[in-house]
Coordinates of C-alpha atoms and ligand atoms in Angstrom, one line a residue:
M1 CA -28.1 84.2 41.6
Q2 CA -28.4 84.2 45.3
P3 CA -27.6 87.9 46.2
F4 CA -29.7 88.9 43.2
S5 CA -32.9 87.2 44.1
K6 CA -32.6 88.8 47.6
N7 CA -32.5 92.2 45.9
T8 CA -35.5 91.5 43.8
L9 CA -37.5 90.5 46.8
L10 CA -36.5 93.7 48.5
I11 CA -37.6 95.8 45.5
F12 CA -40.9 94.0 45.2
A13 CA -41.6 94.4 48.9
L14 CA -40.9 98.2 48.7
V15 CA -43.2 98.6 45.7
I16 CA -46.0 96.7 47.4
G17 CA -45.6 98.7 50.5
V18 CA -45.8 102.0 48.6
I19 CA -49.0 100.8 46.9
I20 CA -50.6 99.9 50.2
I21 CA -49.7 103.2 51.9
Y22 CA -51.0 105.1 48.8
S23 CA -54.3 103.4 48.7
F24 CA -54.8 103.8 52.4
S25 CA -54.1 107.5 52.3
M26 CA -56.5 107.9 49.4
G27 CA -59.1 106.2 51.4
T28 CA -58.9 108.3 54.5
K29 CA -62.1 110.0 54.9
G30 CA -63.6 111.3 58.2
G31 CA -66.2 108.9 59.4
K32 CA -69.2 107.2 57.8
E33 CA -70.2 108.2 54.3
I34 CA -73.6 109.6 53.6
A35 CA -75.4 110.9 50.5
F36 CA -74.7 114.4 49.3
S37 CA -78.4 115.4 49.5
Q38 CA -78.5 114.3 53.1
F39 CA -75.5 116.5 53.8
L40 CA -77.3 119.5 52.1
N41 CA -80.3 118.8 54.3
L42 CA -78.1 118.7 57.4
V43 CA -76.6 122.1 56.5
E44 CA -80.0 123.5 55.7
S45 CA -81.3 122.5 59.1
G46 CA -78.2 123.9 60.8
Q47 CA -76.9 120.6 62.2
V48 CA -73.4 120.9 60.7
V49 CA -70.9 122.7 62.8
D50 CA -67.5 122.1 61.1
V51 CA -66.5 121.2 57.6
L52 CA -63.3 120.1 56.0
I53 CA -63.2 120.2 52.2
K54 CA -60.5 118.1 50.6
G55 CA -60.7 117.8 46.9
E56 CA -64.1 116.2 46.3
T57 CA -64.4 114.8 49.7
V58 CA -66.2 116.6 52.5
S59 CA -65.7 115.5 56.1
F60 CA -67.8 117.2 58.7
L61 CA -68.9 117.3 62.3
T62 CA -72.5 117.5 63.3
N63 CA -73.9 119.2 66.4
N64 CA -74.4 115.8 68.0
Q65 CA -70.6 115.1 67.7
Q66 CA -70.9 112.7 64.7
Y67 CA -68.1 112.5 62.2
L68 CA -69.5 112.0 58.7
S69 CA -68.4 112.4 55.1
T70 CA -69.7 112.8 51.7
N71 CA -68.6 113.4 48.1
I72 CA -69.3 116.5 46.2
P73 CA -70.7 116.0 42.7
K74 CA -68.5 117.4 40.0
F75 CA -71.1 119.9 38.7
Y76 CA -71.8 121.4 42.1
N77 CA -69.8 124.5 42.8
E78 CA -72.1 126.4 45.2
L79 CA -70.9 124.6 48.3
V80 CA -68.6 127.4 49.5
P81 CA -71.1 130.3 49.1
M82 CA -73.7 128.2 50.7
L83 CA -71.6 127.3 53.8
Y84 CA -70.6 130.9 54.0
S85 CA -74.1 132.1 53.9
R86 CA -75.1 129.6 56.6
N87 CA -72.2 130.7 58.8
V88 CA -70.8 127.2 59.0
H89 CA -67.2 127.0 59.9
F90 CA -65.2 125.4 57.1
R91 CA -61.6 124.7 56.0
I92 CA -60.4 123.8 52.5
E93 CA -57.3 121.6 52.2
T94 CA -55.7 121.4 48.8
N95 CA -55.2 117.9 47.7
E96 CA -51.9 118.5 45.9
S97 CA -49.3 118.9 48.6
S98 CA -50.1 115.6 50.2
S99 CA -50.5 113.6 47.0
L100 CA -47.6 115.1 45.1
F101 CA -45.3 112.3 46.3
F102 CA -47.9 109.7 45.3
A103 CA -48.4 111.4 42.0
I104 CA -44.8 111.1 41.2
I105 CA -44.6 107.6 42.4
S106 CA -47.6 106.5 40.4
S107 CA -46.4 108.1 37.2
W108 CA -42.9 106.6 37.6
L109 CA -44.0 103.2 38.9
P110 CA -44.6 101.6 35.5
I111 CA -41.2 102.7 34.3
I112 CA -39.5 101.5 37.4
L113 CA -41.3 98.2 37.0
I114 CA -40.3 97.8 33.4
V115 CA -36.7 98.6 34.0
G116 CA -36.7 96.1 36.9
V117 CA -38.1 93.4 34.8
W118 CA -35.6 94.1 32.0
V119 CA -32.7 94.0 34.4
F120 CA -34.1 90.8 35.9
F121 CA -34.2 89.0 32.5
M122 CA -30.8 90.3 31.6
K123 CA -29.5 88.8 34.8
Q124 CA -31.3 85.5 34.1
M125 CA -29.7 85.2 30.7
Q126 CA -26.3 86.2 32.1
G127 CA -26.3 84.1 35.2
G128 CA -23.6 86.4 36.5
N129 CA -24.2 88.7 39.5
K130 CA -22.4 91.9 38.6
M131 CA -24.9 94.4 37.2
M132 CA -23.3 94.9 33.8
G133 CA -20.7 92.2 33.7
F134 CA -21.8 90.8 30.4
G135 CA -18.4 90.4 28.9
K136 CA -16.8 88.8 31.9
S137 CA -15.3 85.5 31.2
K138 CA -16.9 82.5 32.9
A139 CA -13.5 80.8 33.1
K140 CA -12.9 79.8 36.6
K141 CA -10.0 81.9 37.9
A142 CA -7.0 79.6 37.6
D143 CA -8.4 76.3 39.0
E144 CA -5.9 75.4 41.7
D145 CA -7.6 72.0 42.1
V146 CA -5.9 70.6 39.0
Q147 CA -2.5 70.4 40.8
K148 CA -3.6 67.1 42.3
Y149 CA -4.0 65.5 38.9
S150 CA -1.1 63.8 37.1
F151 CA -0.7 61.5 34.2
A152 CA -0.9 58.6 36.6
D153 CA -4.6 59.3 36.9
V154 CA -5.1 58.9 33.2
A155 CA -4.9 55.2 32.2
G156 CA -5.3 53.2 29.1
I157 CA -4.6 55.8 26.5
E158 CA -0.9 55.7 26.5
E159 CA -0.4 56.9 23.0
S160 CA -2.4 60.1 23.6
K161 CA -0.4 60.7 26.7
A162 CA 2.9 60.2 24.9
E163 CA 1.9 62.8 22.3
L164 CA 1.2 65.3 25.0
D165 CA 4.4 64.7 26.9
E166 CA 6.2 67.4 24.9
I167 CA 3.6 70.0 26.0
V168 CA 4.3 69.2 29.6
E169 CA 8.0 69.6 29.1
F170 CA 7.5 72.9 27.4
L171 CA 5.2 74.3 30.2
K172 CA 7.6 73.2 32.8
D173 CA 10.4 75.4 31.4
P174 CA 9.4 77.5 28.3
T175 CA 12.8 79.2 28.2
K176 CA 14.8 76.0 28.0
F177 CA 12.6 74.9 25.2
E178 CA 13.1 78.2 23.4
K179 CA 16.9 77.9 23.6
L180 CA 16.8 74.6 21.9
G181 CA 14.8 76.2 19.2
G182 CA 11.7 74.0 19.8
K183 CA 8.5 75.1 18.1
I184 CA 5.6 74.6 20.4
P185 CA 2.0 74.4 19.1
T186 CA -0.3 77.1 20.5
G187 CA -3.3 74.8 20.1
V188 CA -4.0 71.2 20.7
L189 CA -7.2 69.6 19.7
L190 CA -8.3 66.5 21.6
I191 CA -10.6 64.4 19.6
G192 CA -12.6 61.6 21.2
E193 CA -16.1 60.6 22.3
P194 CA -17.6 61.9 25.5
G195 CA -16.2 60.3 28.6
T196 CA -12.9 59.2 27.1
G197 CA -11.0 61.4 29.4
K198 CA -10.2 64.6 27.4
T199 CA -10.9 66.9 30.3
L200 CA -9.0 64.7 32.6
L201 CA -6.0 64.7 30.2
A202 CA -6.0 68.5 30.0
K203 CA -6.1 68.8 33.8
A204 CA -3.3 66.2 34.1
I205 CA -1.1 68.2 31.8
A206 CA -1.6 71.3 34.0
G207 CA -1.0 69.2 37.1
E208 CA 2.1 67.5 35.7
A209 CA 3.6 70.8 34.7
G210 CA 2.4 72.7 37.7
V211 CA 0.8 75.5 35.7
S212 CA -2.5 77.3 36.0
F213 CA -5.6 75.9 34.3
F214 CA -8.5 77.9 32.9
S215 CA -11.4 76.1 31.6
I216 CA -14.6 77.1 29.7
S217 CA -17.1 75.3 27.6
G218 CA -17.7 76.2 24.0
S219 CA -21.4 76.5 24.8
D220 CA -20.7 79.2 27.4
F221 CA -19.4 81.4 24.6
V222 CA -22.5 81.3 22.5
E223 CA -24.9 83.8 24.1
M224 CA -28.0 85.5 23.2
F225 CA -26.4 88.9 22.7
V226 CA -24.1 89.6 19.8
G227 CA -20.6 90.5 21.0
V228 CA -20.8 88.9 24.4
G229 CA -19.0 85.7 23.3
A230 CA -16.3 87.6 21.6
S231 CA -15.7 89.8 24.6
R232 CA -15.6 86.7 26.8
V233 CA -12.9 85.2 24.6
R234 CA -10.9 88.5 24.9
D235 CA -11.3 88.5 28.6
L236 CA -10.3 84.9 29.0
F237 CA -7.1 85.3 27.1
A238 CA -6.2 88.5 28.9
Q239 CA -6.5 86.5 32.2
A240 CA -4.5 83.6 30.8
R241 CA -1.7 85.9 29.5
E242 CA -1.2 87.3 33.0
K243 CA -0.9 83.8 34.4
A244 CA 1.4 82.3 31.7
P245 CA 2.6 79.7 31.5
C246 CA -0.8 78.1 31.7
I247 CA -3.4 76.1 29.9
V248 CA -6.7 77.3 28.5
F249 CA -9.1 74.4 28.1
I250 CA -12.1 74.8 25.8
D251 CA -14.6 72.0 26.1
E252 CA -17.1 71.3 23.3
V253 CA -15.2 73.6 20.9
D254 CA -17.5 72.6 18.1
A255 CA -20.2 74.8 19.7
V256 CA -18.3 77.8 18.5
G257 CA -16.1 76.3 15.9
R258 CA -18.5 75.0 13.3
H259 CA -17.8 76.0 9.8
R260 CA -19.1 79.5 9.4
G261 CA -22.3 80.0 7.6
A262 CA -23.2 76.4 8.0
G263 CA -25.9 76.7 10.7
L264 CA -29.4 75.8 9.9
G265 CA -31.5 78.9 9.0
G266 CA -28.6 81.0 7.9
G267 CA -25.5 82.2 9.7
N268 CA -25.2 82.9 13.3
D269 CA -23.5 86.3 13.7
E270 CA -22.8 85.8 17.3
R271 CA -21.0 82.6 16.9
E272 CA -19.0 83.8 14.0
Q273 CA -17.8 86.8 15.9
T274 CA -16.8 84.6 18.8
L275 CA -14.9 82.2 16.5
N276 CA -13.2 85.2 14.8
Q277 CA -12.1 86.5 18.1
L278 CA -10.8 83.1 19.1
L279 CA -8.7 83.0 15.9
V280 CA -7.4 86.5 16.5
E281 CA -6.3 85.6 20.0
M282 CA -4.6 82.5 18.8
D283 CA -2.8 84.3 16.0
G284 CA -1.8 87.0 18.5
F285 CA 0.6 84.6 20.3
N286 CA 4.0 85.7 19.1
G287 CA 6.3 82.8 19.7
N288 CA 6.5 81.0 22.9
E289 CA 4.3 83.0 25.1
G290 CA 3.5 80.1 27.3
V291 CA -0.3 79.9 26.9
I292 CA -1.4 76.6 25.4
V293 CA -5.0 76.2 24.3
I294 CA -6.4 72.7 24.5
A295 CA -9.7 72.2 22.9
A296 CA -11.9 69.1 23.0
T297 CA -14.4 67.8 20.6
N298 CA -16.0 64.7 19.3
R299 CA -17.0 66.2 16.0
P300 CA -13.8 67.2 14.3
D301 CA -15.6 66.9 10.9
V302 CA -17.8 69.9 11.6
L303 CA -15.0 72.3 12.7
D304 CA -14.2 75.3 10.6
T305 CA -11.0 74.6 8.7
A306 CA -9.7 78.0 9.9
L307 CA -9.4 76.5 13.3
T308 CA -7.1 73.7 12.2
R309 CA -4.7 75.8 10.2
P310 CA -1.1 76.0 11.2
G311 CA -0.5 78.3 14.2
R312 CA -3.9 77.4 15.6
F313 CA -5.1 73.9 16.5
D314 CA -2.5 72.3 14.3
R315 CA -1.7 69.5 16.7
Q316 CA -4.5 66.9 16.9
V317 CA -4.5 64.1 19.4
M318 CA -6.9 61.2 19.2
V319 CA -8.3 60.0 22.5
P320 CA -9.8 56.7 21.6
K321 CA -12.1 54.4 23.6
P322 CA -9.8 52.1 25.6
D323 CA -9.2 48.6 24.5
M324 CA -9.3 45.6 26.8
L325 CA -5.9 46.3 28.4
G326 CA -6.8 50.0 28.6
R327 CA -10.0 49.1 30.4
L328 CA -8.1 47.0 32.8
Q329 CA -5.7 49.8 33.6
I330 CA -8.5 52.3 34.0
L331 CA -10.3 49.9 36.4
G332 CA -7.0 49.7 38.3
V333 CA -7.0 53.5 38.7
H334 CA -10.6 53.7 39.9
T335 CA -10.4 50.8 42.3
K336 CA -7.1 51.9 43.8
N337 CA -8.8 53.2 46.9
I338 CA -11.5 50.6 47.2
Q339 CA -11.3 47.4 49.2
L340 CA -11.7 44.6 46.7
G341 CA -12.7 41.1 47.6
K342 CA -10.5 38.1 46.9
D343 CA -12.6 36.8 44.1
V344 CA -12.5 40.0 42.1
D345 CA -10.7 39.6 38.8
L346 CA -10.5 43.0 37.1
K347 CA -9.4 41.3 33.8
V348 CA -12.8 39.5 33.6
I349 CA -14.6 42.8 34.1
A350 CA -12.4 44.5 31.5
Q351 CA -13.3 41.6 29.1
A352 CA -17.0 41.9 29.9
T353 CA -17.2 45.7 29.2
P354 CA -16.4 46.1 25.5
G355 CA -17.2 49.7 24.3
F356 CA -17.0 51.2 27.8
T357 CA -15.3 54.6 28.1
G358 CA -13.2 55.7 31.0
A359 CA -16.2 57.6 32.4
D360 CA -18.4 54.4 32.1
L361 CA -15.7 52.4 34.0
A362 CA -15.4 55.1 36.7
N363 CA -19.2 54.9 37.0
L364 CA -19.0 51.1 37.1
A365 CA -16.5 51.2 40.0
N366 CA -18.7 53.6 41.8
E367 CA -21.9 51.6 41.3
S368 CA -20.2 48.5 42.5
A369 CA -19.1 50.2 45.7
L370 CA -22.7 51.4 46.2
T371 CA -24.1 47.9 45.6
A372 CA -21.7 46.4 48.1
S373 CA -22.3 49.1 50.7
K374 CA -26.1 48.5 50.4
K375 CA -25.5 45.0 51.4
D376 CA -23.2 46.1 54.3
K377 CA -20.2 44.3 52.9
A378 CA -16.7 45.1 54.0
C379 CA -15.3 44.8 50.5
I380 CA -16.6 44.7 46.9
E381 CA -17.0 41.3 45.5
M382 CA -17.2 40.0 41.9
E383 CA -21.0 39.7 42.1
D384 CA -21.3 43.4 42.9
F385 CA -19.3 44.3 39.8
E386 CA -21.5 41.9 37.8
E387 CA -24.6 43.5 39.2
A388 CA -23.3 47.0 38.5
R389 CA -22.2 46.2 35.0
D390 CA -25.6 44.7 34.1
K391 CA -27.3 47.7 35.6
V392 CA -25.0 50.2 33.7
M393 CA -25.3 48.2 30.4
M394 CA -28.9 47.0 30.4
G395 CA -30.9 48.9 33.0
K396 CA -32.0 47.9 36.4
E397 CA -33.2 44.5 37.3
R398 CA -36.9 44.2 37.5
R399 CA -37.2 41.6 40.1
S400 CA -40.6 42.8 41.2
M401 CA -42.1 42.2 37.8
L402 CA -44.6 39.4 38.2
I403 CA -44.1 36.8 35.5
P404 CA -46.6 33.9 35.1
E405 CA -45.1 30.5 35.7
D406 CA -45.6 29.3 32.1
E407 CA -44.0 32.4 30.7
K408 CA -41.0 32.0 33.0
R409 CA -40.7 28.4 31.7
T410 CA -40.8 29.6 28.1
T411 CA -38.1 32.2 28.8
A412 CA -35.9 29.6 30.6
Y413 CA -36.1 27.2 27.6
H414 CA -35.4 30.1 25.2
E415 CA -32.3 31.2 27.1
A416 CA -31.1 27.7 27.7
G417 CA -31.4 27.2 23.9
H418 CA -29.1 30.3 23.3
A419 CA -26.6 29.1 25.9
I420 CA -26.3 25.5 24.6
V421 CA -26.0 26.6 21.0
A422 CA -23.4 29.2 21.9
A423 CA -21.4 26.8 23.9
L424 CA -21.4 24.2 21.2
S425 CA -20.8 26.4 18.1
S426 CA -17.4 27.0 16.9
D427 CA -16.1 30.6 16.8
V428 CA -18.4 31.9 19.4
D429 CA -17.2 33.6 22.5
P430 CA -17.5 31.6 25.7
V431 CA -20.8 31.9 27.6
H432 CA -20.5 34.2 30.6
K433 CA -23.8 33.7 32.3
V434 CA -27.4 33.1 31.6
T435 CA -30.3 34.7 33.5
I436 CA -34.0 34.9 33.4
I437 CA -34.3 37.9 35.6
P438 CA -36.0 40.6 33.6
R439 CA -33.9 43.6 33.0
G440 CA -34.7 46.7 31.0
R441 CA -37.0 45.4 28.2
A442 CA -35.6 41.9 28.1
L443 CA -37.1 39.0 29.9
G444 CA -33.9 37.1 30.0
M445 CA -30.4 37.2 28.8
T446 CA -27.5 35.0 27.7
M447 CA -24.2 36.9 28.0
L448 CA -21.0 36.0 26.3
L449 CA -17.5 37.0 27.4
P450 CA -15.4 38.3 24.5
V451 CA -11.8 37.0 24.8
D452 CA -10.5 40.2 23.3
D453 CA -11.8 43.2 21.5
K454 CA -12.9 42.6 18.0
F455 CA -12.2 45.2 15.3
S456 CA -13.3 43.0 12.5
Q457 CA -15.1 39.7 12.3
K458 CA -14.6 36.6 10.3
K459 CA -17.4 35.0 8.4
S460 CA -17.3 32.0 10.6
Q461 CA -17.7 34.2 13.7
L462 CA -20.7 35.8 12.2
L463 CA -22.3 32.5 11.3
G464 CA -21.7 31.3 14.9
M465 CA -23.4 34.4 16.2
L466 CA -26.3 33.9 13.9
T467 CA -26.7 30.3 15.1
M468 CA -26.6 31.3 18.7
M469 CA -29.2 34.0 18.1
M470 CA -31.5 31.3 16.5
G471 CA -31.0 29.0 19.5
G472 CA -33.7 30.7 21.5
R473 CA -36.4 30.3 19.0
A474 CA -35.3 26.8 18.0
A475 CA -35.6 25.7 21.6
E476 CA -39.1 27.1 21.8
E477 CA -40.1 25.2 18.6
I478 CA -38.7 21.9 19.9
I479 CA -40.4 22.1 23.3
F480 CA -43.6 23.9 22.6
D481 CA -45.3 23.9 19.3
H482 CA -46.0 27.6 19.5
F483 CA -43.8 30.6 19.3
T484 CA -43.7 33.6 21.5
T485 CA -42.8 37.2 20.7
G486 CA -39.8 36.8 22.9
A487 CA -37.6 36.0 19.9
S488 CA -38.4 39.1 17.8
N489 CA -35.3 41.0 18.9
D490 CA -33.1 37.9 18.1
L491 CA -34.6 37.7 14.6
E492 CA -34.2 41.3 13.9
R493 CA -30.6 41.3 14.8
A494 CA -29.9 38.1 12.9
T495 CA -31.6 39.4 9.8
S496 CA -29.6 42.6 10.0
I497 CA -26.3 40.7 10.3
A498 CA -27.3 38.4 7.4
H499 CA -28.2 41.4 5.3
H500 CA -24.9 43.1 6.0
M501 CA -23.1 39.9 5.1
V502 CA -24.7 39.8 1.7
C503 CA -24.9 43.5 0.9
N504 CA -22.0 45.2 2.6
W505 CA -19.3 42.6 3.4
G506 CA -19.4 40.5 0.2
M507 CA -19.6 37.3 2.2
N508 CA -21.8 35.5 -0.2
E509 CA -20.9 33.6 -3.4
V510 CA -24.2 34.1 -5.2
V511 CA -24.2 37.8 -4.9
G512 CA -20.5 38.3 -4.9
P513 CA -18.2 41.0 -3.5
L514 CA -20.5 43.9 -4.0
H515 CA -21.4 46.8 -1.7
L516 CA -25.0 47.4 -2.3
S517 CA -26.7 49.3 0.5
A518 CA -25.8 52.9 1.2
S519 CA -25.1 53.2 4.9
Q520 CA -28.0 54.5 6.8
G521 CA -27.9 57.1 9.5
E522 CA -25.8 59.6 7.5
V523 CA -28.9 61.3 6.1
F524 CA -28.5 64.1 8.6
L525 CA -25.3 65.2 7.1
G526 CA -27.3 66.0 4.0
K527 CA -24.3 65.2 1.7
D528 CA -25.1 61.6 1.5
L529 CA -28.8 62.0 0.8
M530 CA -28.3 61.4 -2.9
R531 CA -25.8 58.6 -2.6
R532 CA -28.2 55.7 -2.4
K533 CA -27.3 53.2 -5.0
K534 CA -29.7 51.8 -7.5
I535 CA -29.7 48.0 -7.9
S536 CA -31.6 46.0 -10.4
Q537 CA -34.8 44.1 -9.5
E538 CA -33.1 40.8 -10.3
L539 CA -30.2 41.5 -8.0
A540 CA -32.5 42.6 -5.3
S541 CA -34.4 39.4 -5.3
R542 CA -31.2 37.4 -5.3
V543 CA -30.1 39.3 -2.3
D544 CA -33.4 38.6 -0.5
G545 CA -33.0 34.9 -1.3
E546 CA -29.5 34.7 0.0
V547 CA -30.3 36.6 3.2
K548 CA -33.2 34.2 3.8
K549 CA -31.0 31.2 3.1
I550 CA -28.3 32.3 5.6
V551 CA -30.8 32.8 8.4
N552 CA -32.6 29.5 7.6
D553 CA -29.3 27.6 7.6
A554 CA -28.4 29.1 11.0
Y555 CA -31.8 28.1 12.3
N556 CA -31.5 24.6 11.1
M557 CA -28.1 24.3 12.6
A558 CA -29.4 25.5 16.0
M559 CA -32.3 23.0 15.7
G560 CA -29.8 20.2 15.0
I561 CA -27.6 21.1 18.0
L562 CA -30.5 21.3 20.4
K563 CA -32.2 18.1 19.2
E564 CA -28.9 16.3 19.9
H565 CA -28.7 17.7 23.4
L566 CA -32.3 17.5 24.5
N567 CA -31.6 16.2 27.9
E568 CA -29.1 19.0 28.7
L569 CA -31.7 21.5 27.4
H570 CA -34.2 20.2 30.0
E571 CA -31.6 20.1 32.7
I572 CA -30.3 23.7 32.2
T573 CA -33.9 25.0 32.0
K574 CA -34.7 23.3 35.3
M575 CA -31.7 24.9 36.9
L576 CA -32.6 28.3 35.5
I577 CA -36.2 28.1 36.8
E578 CA -34.8 27.2 40.2
R579 CA -31.9 29.6 40.4
E580 CA -32.7 32.3 37.8
T581 CA -29.0 32.8 37.0
I582 CA -26.3 30.3 36.2
D583 CA -22.8 31.0 35.1
G584 CA -20.9 29.8 32.0
K585 CA -18.8 27.2 33.8
E586 CA -21.8 25.3 35.0
I587 CA -23.2 25.2 31.5
L588 CA -19.9 23.8 30.3
S589 CA -19.9 21.1 32.9
I590 CA -23.4 20.0 32.1
L591 CA -22.4 19.8 28.5
K592 CA -19.3 17.9 29.5
L593 CA -17.1 20.5 27.8
Q594 CA -13.7 21.8 28.8
P595 CA -13.4 25.6 29.1
Q596 CA -11.6 27.0 26.1
E597 CA -8.5 29.0 26.9
Ligands
ADP601 P1 -14.4 63.9 28.4 O1 -13.9 65.2 28.7 O2 -13.7 63.1 27.3 O3 -15.9 63.8 28.1 P2 -13.8 63.3 31.1 O4 -12.3 63.7 31.1 O5 -14.7 64.4 31.6 O6 -14.2 62.9 29.6 O7 -14.0 62.0 31.9 C1 -14.9 61.8 32.9 C2 -14.4 61.0 34.0 O8 -14.2 59.6 33.5 C3 -13.1 61.4 34.5 O9 -13.2 62.3 35.5 C4 -12.5 60.1 35.1 O10 -12.9 59.8 36.4 C5 -13.0 59.1 34.1 N1 -12.1 58.7 33.1 C6 -12.2 59.0 31.7 N2 -11.2 58.5 31.0 C7 -10.3 58.0 31.9 C8 -9.0 57.4 31.8 N3 -8.4 57.2 30.6 N4 -8.4 57.0 32.9 C9 -9.0 57.2 34.1 N5 -10.2 57.7 34.3 C10 -10.9 58.2 33.2
ZN602 ZN1 -33.3 35.4 22.6

């Protein structure tokens, strides 16, 4: 955009300049303007010595050396005979010659302006800077940067890497591969959520094999003008063929590759043309040409089936979110060049970050470094990681939020209740830390430290979770005889778990192993709109009864535990009010428990 906006400025400056000159020249009249009748009087009385008639304007000189001017009324055409008869010296200057230029300008000006505005908007939409380069591919010309990437930079997704090894081998030496009769896929589809490292993988392949790397995002293909996307595809592949062997990486391929005719509000011609062109290009590879197309998406379900047919993206590689070991390895990669303190245990951080993607972990490492440098530390310590993790997961601490003393006390009892119940229930993960520093929308928090990733949960674990969730409110009931709204989120989550236990997971004897509620949240796909199951009134009320019973049991269980450990409840609350945050080990020692291993 830079050079272009300079040009626009120049054009506008010129136009404005012309307008100013024009209006000045129109306005040049000799001297002060007087009424026409006055002028006639002056001529009558012989005071006018020289006259210049220019269109409708008359400039004249009086015998006492005054320059004056006046306008001739349209209907008056006796001026010349009159001046002649009075013997006044006069000249007539035709207006045309001098104003021809301006006449042309003023008749063309609107057109020039319109064309200018049109070009401007085209450019805006295009974002390019060559006048008519609509079809030019936005792919960066063979990104040389990727040569610094290797598989060592991609951690925690070993299976995905293993599946892609073959591609690297091929790119390194296509001819050798051919001799052995190997059949190489032209297209690889990487499937995984955002941030799981798909782009990184594609770059690492190029880096490992030492080949060129072209990248473009699917959304770049989809333009306002029909045909632009298709010509971009053509251009991209033409560039890629020249540089073969190489990799063409298409991010967000679902933006072009949705099944055709499936868009809301009818088809999208432009996208279909683009998709067709992509298919044509991929079919055009005859044999081992050395161009490998890698596409990334997190919505393989919406892709047009034509894309996944043999000869196109027939190789599909899952790029999952990392498990605990994976997270540990990714943290290893991203802390390689950071000075870590002695107390840092990356394993604990990996445990405490379930569900984090590679990008989240990279962000976490970065945030920790920032936190540490803000405190002028020489290295990053565990507390910096903790702080960064909490910030990434739950929003920034709101230390400045003023909380009344009694509310702080309520929160402390509430969290202490959670912590004690969690520590004393079986099948609940160990307590990591408890805090009453407000963060995000929560006033306090009890965090657990999962020992490993859970892909499914046992009934006993769920009941343990329910009991722990009830611990907060139970503590409030024991200490104060009023409730606060602080427990509403706990109750909501607990009710939802209990509901799932009864309705989806068949974990209840009275209702039995039925699946009753259609999953929510699929409504947008349209297909599932009609799938909601009908259940009888009688069964529905039985379900309600059972859900209520499960929650109530958990609540009573929590009450029992807390009543038995009333002294510890007071003690932990006191510590919380004093120190705001205490860690799991201290809770265990107050409860005289051994850490579980
Ligand atoms: P995607 O393309 O899947 O959305 P990216 O490849 O753009 O994700 O990942 C963004 C960043 O996250 C990478 O540049 C890298 O720093 C980090 N990252 C993601 N996955 C990994 C991984 N498996 N190993 C190391 N770093 C990763
Ligand atoms: Zn709570």
